[in-house]
CSV table of C-alpha atoms in Angstrom, one decimal:
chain,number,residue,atom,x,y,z
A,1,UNK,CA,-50.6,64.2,26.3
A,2,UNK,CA,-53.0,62.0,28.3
A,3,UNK,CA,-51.9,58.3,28.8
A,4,UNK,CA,-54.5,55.4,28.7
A,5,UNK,CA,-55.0,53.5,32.0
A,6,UNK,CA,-53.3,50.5,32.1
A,7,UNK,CA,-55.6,47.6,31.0
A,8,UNK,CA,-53.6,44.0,30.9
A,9,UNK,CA,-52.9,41.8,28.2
A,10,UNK,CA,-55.7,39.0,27.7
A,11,UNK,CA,-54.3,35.8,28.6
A,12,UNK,CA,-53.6,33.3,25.7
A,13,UNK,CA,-56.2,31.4,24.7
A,14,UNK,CA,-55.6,27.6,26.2
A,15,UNK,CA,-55.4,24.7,23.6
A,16,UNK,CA,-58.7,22.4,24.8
A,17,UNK,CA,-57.7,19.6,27.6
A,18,UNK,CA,-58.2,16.0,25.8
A,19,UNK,CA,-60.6,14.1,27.5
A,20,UNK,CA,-59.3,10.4,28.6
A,21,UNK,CA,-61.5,8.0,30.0
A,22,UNK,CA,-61.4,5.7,33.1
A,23,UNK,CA,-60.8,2.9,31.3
A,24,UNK,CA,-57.7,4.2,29.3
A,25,UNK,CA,-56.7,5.8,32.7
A,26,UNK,CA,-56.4,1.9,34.2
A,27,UNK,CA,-55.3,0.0,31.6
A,28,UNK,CA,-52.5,2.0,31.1
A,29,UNK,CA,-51.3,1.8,35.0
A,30,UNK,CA,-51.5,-1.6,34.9
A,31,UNK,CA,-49.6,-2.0,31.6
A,32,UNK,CA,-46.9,0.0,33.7
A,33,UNK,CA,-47.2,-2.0,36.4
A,34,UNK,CA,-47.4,-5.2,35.0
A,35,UNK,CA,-44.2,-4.2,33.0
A,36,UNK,CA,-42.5,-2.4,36.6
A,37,UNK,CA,-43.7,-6.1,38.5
A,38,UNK,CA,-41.9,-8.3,35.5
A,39,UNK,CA,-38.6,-6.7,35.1
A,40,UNK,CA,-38.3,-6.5,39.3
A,41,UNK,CA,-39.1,-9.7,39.3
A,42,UNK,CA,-36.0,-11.7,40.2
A,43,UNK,CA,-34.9,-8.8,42.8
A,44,UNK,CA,-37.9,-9.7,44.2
A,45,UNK,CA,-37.4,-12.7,44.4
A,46,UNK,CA,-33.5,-12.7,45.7
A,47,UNK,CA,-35.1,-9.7,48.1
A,48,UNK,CA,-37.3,-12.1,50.1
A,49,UNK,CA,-34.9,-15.1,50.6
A,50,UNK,CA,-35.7,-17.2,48.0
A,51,UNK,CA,-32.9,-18.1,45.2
A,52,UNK,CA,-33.6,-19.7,42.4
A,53,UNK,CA,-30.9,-22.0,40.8
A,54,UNK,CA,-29.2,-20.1,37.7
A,55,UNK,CA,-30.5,-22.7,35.0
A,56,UNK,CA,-34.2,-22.3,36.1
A,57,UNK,CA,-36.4,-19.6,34.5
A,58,UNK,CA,-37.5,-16.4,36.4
A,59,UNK,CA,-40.7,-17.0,38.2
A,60,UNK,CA,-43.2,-14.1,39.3
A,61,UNK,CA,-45.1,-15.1,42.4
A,62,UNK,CA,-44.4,-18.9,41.9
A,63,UNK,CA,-45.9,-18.5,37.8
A,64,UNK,CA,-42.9,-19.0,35.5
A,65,UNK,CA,-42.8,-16.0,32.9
A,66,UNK,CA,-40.9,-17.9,29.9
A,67,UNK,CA,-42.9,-20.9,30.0
């Protein structure tokens, strides 16, 4: 009994990229890191020598964030 040659498998079909524009691209890198920045914020600012007394409000390059 004669065997057919070997012929591979057809790859599955691949779902369709979604298209995402340049502007989506940036504004969601800097919502992250705008969020990254704010919540490093008073490490960053212990980091570089400067201490802030404990009953002040954080500050993110000199701009107060709770005001």
């Amino acid at each position: 009994m004669p065997h057919s040659p070997a012929i591979p498998a057809p790859s599955p079909a691949r779902p369709p990229r979604r298209i995402v524009s340049r502007r989506r691209l940036l504004e969601g890198g800097a919502a992250v890191l705008g969020a990254l920045a704010l919540s490093a914020s008073p490490v960053a600012a212990h980091a570089s020598g400067r201490r802030a007394a404990a009953d002040e409000t954080p500050e993110w390059n000199d701009f107060g964030v709770f005001r």
